[in-house]
Coordinates of C-alpha atoms in Angstrom, one line a residue:
M667 CA 0.0 0.0 0.0
A668 CA 1.2 3.5 -0.8
L669 CA 1.9 5.9 2.1
L670 CA 0.0 8.7 0.4
E671 CA -2.6 8.1 -2.3
I672 CA -4.2 10.9 -4.4
R673 CA -7.3 9.6 -6.2
N674 CA -8.9 11.6 -8.9
V675 CA -8.4 14.9 -7.1
T676 CA -9.8 18.1 -8.7
K677 CA -9.7 21.7 -7.6
R678 CA -11.4 24.6 -9.2
F679 CA -11.3 28.3 -8.6
G680 CA -14.5 29.7 -10.2
N681 CA -14.4 28.6 -13.9
F682 CA -10.6 27.8 -13.7
T683 CA -9.6 24.2 -13.1
A684 CA -6.3 24.3 -11.2
V685 CA -6.0 20.5 -10.6
D686 CA -7.8 18.3 -13.0
N687 CA -8.6 14.7 -12.0
I688 CA -5.1 13.8 -10.7
S689 CA -4.1 10.4 -9.3
I690 CA -0.7 9.6 -7.7
A691 CA 0.6 6.9 -5.3
I692 CA 3.6 7.9 -3.2
K693 CA 5.7 5.3 -1.3
A694 CA 7.1 5.7 2.2
G695 CA 10.6 7.0 2.2
E696 CA 10.3 8.4 -1.4
F697 CA 11.6 11.8 -2.6
F698 CA 8.8 12.7 -4.9
T699 CA 8.8 15.9 -7.0
L700 CA 5.9 17.8 -8.6
L701 CA 7.5 19.6 -11.5
G702 CA 6.0 22.0 -14.0
P703 CA 5.7 25.6 -15.2
S704 CA 4.1 28.4 -13.1
G705 CA 0.4 27.9 -12.9
C706 CA 0.4 24.2 -13.7
G707 CA -1.3 23.3 -10.3
K708 CA 1.6 21.8 -8.4
T709 CA 1.4 24.2 -5.4
T710 CA -2.4 23.9 -5.3
L711 CA -2.0 20.1 -5.1
L712 CA 0.6 20.5 -2.3
R713 CA -1.8 22.8 -0.4
M714 CA -4.5 20.2 -0.6
I715 CA -2.2 17.5 0.7
A716 CA -1.2 19.8 3.6
G717 CA -4.9 20.6 4.3
F718 CA -4.8 24.3 3.5
D719 CA -7.3 23.8 0.7
A720 CA -10.0 21.2 0.2
P721 CA -10.4 19.3 -3.1
D722 CA -13.6 19.8 -5.0
G723 CA -13.5 16.1 -6.0
G724 CA -11.6 13.0 -5.3
Q725 CA -9.7 11.8 -2.2
I726 CA -6.4 12.2 -0.5
L727 CA -5.5 9.1 1.7
L728 CA -2.8 8.5 4.2
D729 CA -2.2 4.8 5.0
G730 CA -5.6 4.2 3.2
K731 CA -7.5 6.6 5.4
D732 CA -9.2 9.6 3.9
L733 CA -7.9 13.0 5.2
A734 CA -11.1 14.9 4.3
G735 CA -12.0 17.3 7.0
L736 CA -8.7 16.9 8.9
P737 CA -7.2 20.3 9.6
P738 CA -3.6 21.0 8.8
E739 CA -2.4 21.0 12.4
Q740 CA -3.8 17.5 12.9
R741 CA -2.1 16.0 9.8
P742 CA 1.3 14.4 10.5
F743 CA 2.9 16.6 7.9
H744 CA 5.1 19.7 8.0
T745 CA 5.5 22.3 5.2
V746 CA 8.7 24.2 4.3
F747 CA 8.3 27.4 2.3
Q748 CA 10.6 29.4 0.1
S749 CA 10.2 32.3 2.6
Y750 CA 11.6 30.2 5.5
A751 CA 8.8 31.4 7.8
L752 CA 11.1 31.7 10.8
F753 CA 10.1 33.6 13.9
P754 CA 12.4 36.7 13.9
H755 CA 12.2 37.1 17.8
M756 CA 13.3 33.5 18.4
T757 CA 16.8 32.0 18.3
V758 CA 17.7 29.2 16.0
A759 CA 17.3 26.7 18.8
S760 CA 13.9 28.1 19.7
N761 CA 12.7 28.1 16.1
I762 CA 13.7 24.5 15.6
G763 CA 12.2 23.4 18.9
F764 CA 8.9 25.2 18.4
P765 CA 6.9 22.2 16.9
L766 CA 7.9 20.1 19.9
K767 CA 6.8 22.9 22.3
M768 CA 3.4 23.0 20.6
A769 CA 3.2 19.2 20.8
G770 CA 3.6 19.5 24.6
K771 CA 7.0 17.9 25.0
T772 CA 8.9 18.5 28.2
P773 CA 11.8 21.1 28.2
A774 CA 14.3 18.3 28.7
E775 CA 12.9 16.4 25.7
I776 CA 13.0 19.5 23.6
K777 CA 16.6 20.4 24.6
T778 CA 17.9 16.9 23.7
R779 CA 16.1 16.7 20.4
V780 CA 17.1 20.2 19.4
A781 CA 20.7 19.5 20.1
E782 CA 20.6 16.3 18.0
T783 CA 18.8 18.2 15.1
L784 CA 21.3 21.1 15.2
A785 CA 24.1 18.6 14.9
E786 CA 22.4 16.9 11.9
V787 CA 22.1 20.1 10.0
E788 CA 25.5 21.4 11.1
L789 CA 24.1 24.4 12.9
T790 CA 25.2 23.8 16.5
P791 CA 27.5 26.9 16.6
F792 CA 24.5 29.0 15.5
A793 CA 22.0 27.8 18.2
D794 CA 21.8 31.2 20.0
R795 CA 21.7 33.4 16.9
Y796 CA 18.6 35.1 15.5
P797 CA 17.3 34.7 11.9
H798 CA 18.6 38.2 10.9
E799 CA 22.1 37.1 11.8
L800 CA 22.0 34.1 9.4
S801 CA 22.8 33.7 5.7
G802 CA 20.1 32.5 3.3
G803 CA 21.4 29.0 3.3
Q804 CA 21.6 28.9 7.1
K805 CA 18.0 30.1 7.3
Q806 CA 16.9 27.4 4.9
R807 CA 18.7 24.7 7.0
V808 CA 16.8 26.0 10.1
A809 CA 13.5 25.7 8.2
F810 CA 14.4 22.1 7.2
A811 CA 15.5 21.2 10.7
R812 CA 12.2 22.6 12.2
G813 CA 10.3 20.6 9.6
L814 CA 12.0 17.3 10.5
I815 CA 12.3 17.6 14.3
N816 CA 9.0 16.1 15.1
Q817 CA 9.6 13.3 12.6
P818 CA 6.5 13.9 10.3
R819 CA 5.2 11.2 8.0
L820 CA 5.6 13.7 5.1
L821 CA 7.7 16.8 4.6
L822 CA 6.1 19.1 2.0
L823 CA 8.5 21.5 0.4
D824 CA 7.2 24.4 -1.8
E825 CA 10.0 25.9 -3.9
P826 CA 12.3 25.8 -0.8
L827 CA 15.5 26.7 -2.6
G828 CA 14.0 29.4 -4.9
A829 CA 15.5 32.4 -3.1
L830 CA 19.1 31.1 -3.1
D831 CA 21.8 31.8 -5.6
E832 CA 22.9 29.1 -8.0
K833 CA 25.9 27.8 -6.2
L834 CA 24.2 27.8 -2.8
R835 CA 21.2 26.0 -4.4
E836 CA 23.6 23.2 -5.5
N837 CA 25.1 22.9 -2.0
M838 CA 21.6 22.8 -0.5
Q839 CA 20.5 20.1 -3.0
R840 CA 23.3 17.9 -1.7
E841 CA 22.3 18.6 1.9
L842 CA 18.6 17.8 1.1
I843 CA 19.5 14.5 -0.4
K844 CA 21.6 13.6 2.7
L845 CA 18.9 14.9 5.1
Q846 CA 16.1 12.9 3.4
A847 CA 18.2 9.7 3.3
E848 CA 19.2 10.0 7.0
A849 CA 15.7 11.0 8.3
G850 CA 13.9 8.4 6.2
V851 CA 10.9 10.9 5.9
T852 CA 8.9 11.0 2.7
F853 CA 9.5 14.3 0.8
I854 CA 7.0 15.8 -1.6
Y855 CA 8.9 18.6 -3.4
V856 CA 7.4 21.4 -5.6
T857 CA 9.7 23.1 -8.1
H858 CA 9.7 24.6 -11.6
A859 CA 13.5 24.0 -11.9
Q860 CA 14.1 20.9 -14.1
N861 CA 17.7 20.4 -13.1
E862 CA 16.8 20.5 -9.4
A863 CA 14.1 17.9 -9.9
L864 CA 16.4 15.6 -11.9
A865 CA 19.1 15.9 -9.2
L866 CA 16.9 15.3 -6.1
S867 CA 14.1 13.0 -6.9
H868 CA 13.4 9.3 -6.8
R869 CA 10.4 10.0 -9.1
I870 CA 9.0 13.1 -10.8
A871 CA 5.5 14.0 -11.8
V872 CA 5.6 16.5 -14.7
M873 CA 2.5 18.7 -14.6
N874 CA 0.9 20.9 -17.2
Q875 CA -2.4 22.8 -17.0
G876 CA -3.6 20.9 -14.0
R877 CA -2.8 17.5 -15.4
I878 CA 0.0 15.0 -15.1
E879 CA 1.9 14.4 -18.3
Q880 CA 4.3 11.7 -17.0
I881 CA 5.4 10.1 -13.8
D882 CA 8.7 8.3 -13.8
E883 CA 12.3 8.2 -12.6
P884 CA 14.4 11.2 -13.5
S885 CA 16.5 9.3 -16.1
R886 CA 13.4 8.0 -17.9
I887 CA 11.7 11.4 -17.8
Y888 CA 14.8 12.9 -19.5
N889 CA 15.7 10.1 -21.9
F890 CA 12.2 8.8 -22.7
P891 CA 9.7 11.6 -22.5
V892 CA 6.2 10.5 -23.5
N893 CA 5.2 13.5 -25.5
R894 CA 6.4 16.9 -26.9
F895 CA 5.5 18.9 -23.8
V896 CA 7.7 16.7 -21.5
A897 CA 10.6 16.6 -23.9
D898 CA 10.5 20.4 -24.4
F899 CA 10.1 21.2 -20.7
I900 CA 12.9 19.0 -19.4
G901 CA 16.3 20.2 -20.5
K902 CA 17.2 21.3 -24.1
I903 CA 16.1 19.3 -27.1
N904 CA 15.9 19.6 -30.9
L905 CA 12.3 19.3 -32.0
L906 CA 11.3 19.2 -35.7
S907 CA 7.9 18.5 -37.1
A908 CA 7.6 14.9 -38.4
R909 CA 5.2 12.4 -39.9
V910 CA 5.5 8.6 -39.8
L911 CA 6.0 7.0 -43.2
E912 CA 6.6 3.4 -42.3
V913 CA 6.5 1.2 -39.2
S914 CA 8.6 -2.0 -38.9
A915 CA 9.4 -4.2 -35.9
A916 CA 12.3 -2.1 -34.8
H917 CA 12.2 1.2 -36.6
L918 CA 10.1 4.1 -37.7
K919 CA 10.7 5.8 -41.0
L920 CA 9.9 9.5 -40.7
T921 CA 9.7 12.5 -43.0
V922 CA 11.1 15.3 -40.9
T923 CA 10.9 19.0 -41.8
G924 CA 14.3 20.2 -42.8
L925 CA 15.9 16.8 -42.6
G926 CA 14.0 14.6 -45.1
E927 CA 13.7 10.9 -44.4
V928 CA 15.1 9.7 -41.0
T929 CA 14.8 6.5 -39.1
V930 CA 14.3 6.2 -35.3
P931 CA 13.6 3.4 -32.9
V932 CA 10.0 2.2 -32.5
S933 CA 8.3 3.7 -29.4
G934 CA 4.7 3.5 -28.2
H935 CA 1.7 2.7 -30.4
V936 CA 2.5 4.5 -33.6
K937 CA 1.1 3.9 -37.1
A938 CA 1.9 5.3 -40.6
G939 CA 0.4 8.8 -41.0
D940 CA 0.8 9.8 -37.4
E941 CA 2.1 13.3 -36.9
G942 CA 4.4 14.6 -34.1
V943 CA 8.0 15.7 -33.7
F944 CA 11.4 14.2 -34.3
A945 CA 13.5 14.7 -31.1
V946 CA 17.2 14.5 -30.3
R947 CA 19.1 16.0 -27.4
P948 CA 21.9 18.4 -28.2
E949 CA 24.4 16.3 -26.3
Q950 CA 23.6 13.4 -28.7
V951 CA 24.4 15.5 -31.8
R952 CA 27.9 15.0 -33.2
I953 CA 29.6 17.7 -35.2
V954 CA 33.0 17.5 -36.8
A955 CA 34.8 19.7 -39.3
Q956 CA 34.1 19.0 -42.9
S957 CA 36.9 17.2 -44.7
P958 CA 37.3 15.1 -47.9
E959 CA 37.9 12.0 -45.8
I960 CA 34.5 12.1 -44.1
P961 CA 31.7 10.3 -46.0
I962 CA 28.6 12.5 -46.0
E963 CA 26.0 9.9 -46.9
S964 CA 23.3 9.9 -44.2
Q965 CA 25.0 12.9 -42.6
L966 CA 24.1 16.6 -42.9
L967 CA 26.3 19.5 -43.9
G968 CA 26.0 22.9 -42.2
K969 CA 27.8 25.9 -40.8
I970 CA 28.2 27.2 -37.3
K971 CA 25.6 30.0 -37.0
D972 CA 26.2 30.9 -33.3
F973 CA 27.4 29.4 -30.1
L974 CA 27.1 29.9 -26.3
Y975 CA 30.2 29.2 -24.2
I976 CA 29.3 28.1 -20.7
G977 CA 32.8 27.1 -19.4
D978 CA 32.7 23.3 -19.3
V979 CA 30.5 23.0 -22.4
T980 CA 29.6 25.0 -25.5
T981 CA 26.2 25.0 -27.2
Y982 CA 26.6 25.3 -31.0
I983 CA 23.8 26.4 -33.3
I984 CA 24.3 24.8 -36.7
A985 CA 22.4 26.1 -39.8
L986 CA 22.0 23.3 -42.4
S987 CA 22.1 24.0 -46.1
N988 CA 18.3 24.5 -46.1
N989 CA 18.6 26.9 -43.1
T990 CA 17.1 24.3 -40.6
L991 CA 18.7 24.9 -37.2
I992 CA 20.2 22.2 -35.0
E993 CA 21.7 22.5 -31.5
A994 CA 24.7 20.5 -30.5
L995 CA 26.3 20.5 -27.0
L996 CA 30.0 19.7 -26.9
P997 CA 32.3 19.4 -23.8
N998 CA 35.3 21.8 -23.8
S999 CA 37.7 19.0 -23.1
V1000 CA 40.5 19.8 -25.6
P1001 CA 43.5 21.2 -23.7
G1002 CA 44.3 24.8 -24.6
H1003 CA 41.0 25.3 -26.5
A1004 CA 38.2 27.5 -25.2
K1005 CA 35.9 26.3 -27.9
L1006 CA 36.2 23.9 -30.9
F1007 CA 34.5 25.9 -33.6
D1008 CA 33.9 29.5 -34.7
I1009 CA 31.0 31.1 -36.4
G1010 CA 31.0 30.3 -40.1
D1011 CA 33.0 27.0 -39.7
P1012 CA 31.7 24.3 -42.0
V1013 CA 30.7 21.1 -40.1
V1014 CA 29.2 17.6 -40.6
V1015 CA 26.3 16.9 -38.4
S1016 CA 25.2 13.4 -37.3
W1017 CA 23.6 11.3 -34.5
Q1018 CA 23.1 7.7 -33.7
E1019 CA 19.7 6.3 -34.7
Q1020 CA 18.9 5.1 -31.1
S1021 CA 19.6 8.6 -29.7
A1022 CA 16.6 10.1 -31.5
Q1023 CA 12.9 9.4 -31.2
F1024 CA 9.4 10.2 -32.5
L1025 CA 7.0 11.9 -30.1
P1026 CA 3.3 12.7 -30.4
D1027 CA 2.3 16.3 -30.1

């Protein structure tokens, strides 16, 4: 049995459907992420789990028991917000121990548990400081510690790292993974940041316009998106309009705008005449300098139109002979070279058949 089960949950605000007949089963000890663009319904769903909002239809069950009518303070959950929500007049230790105080624990119990939790989040030297004396990352660790101190069944996290700079976010991601593994608490995490979701999660639910497009492990979400929306939302990808010409046991033959006839592996239930997109990730695209020694059959000729240097990698935009644009992502691994190609350089473009796929719109 799932720890938390969401069954056909719907939430409306007037004529707007924020969450549309969603069903999810979340296992105990799982780091589960709700991912999607702003306005897709992920925070509304989290609020219904927490008990701040009531669904207009469907059920939310914990250990098989319906949570309908149970107020937030009686649910064995805790919510961590992007704003930290720390009490400014309380020290770090008092902020962390507040849930235990509200639960009626003795001062001795609170002191012992707070000391243990401070050590877990590496904040022992900051126990007597106030929130205004802490950095953003330290405040966020206090919020996490307060959320975990009473050992909730679920920790609900609503964009908790959104206010941090990029480097600090990466550090906090590693700390979150460690905290979740050590605490053994089920995390339900809301974010619009794709890289964050891929790095943190055991499973991800990709949401769009109140519905779930795909639920899967991060590697499958990235490498095997089920449709155009998921492919386009998660990371960078080349997408070109395509139509299925032939279907065989192992391959699809497509006609692709700007590329002509292309073969890709069979995926899903596809038939001749189906329309969608040809998809290939930039890191799967190979580009090499044109030379007489390179056979160009089944490969494409183009020129570097633009590039974006990002330190460890460079994204190249290649214009094919018919002006179709393809992105390629290359590591900057050649000693002494900041980049491999310049604008205007002629290149040969290729990819392995199994790296590309056909996706329905």
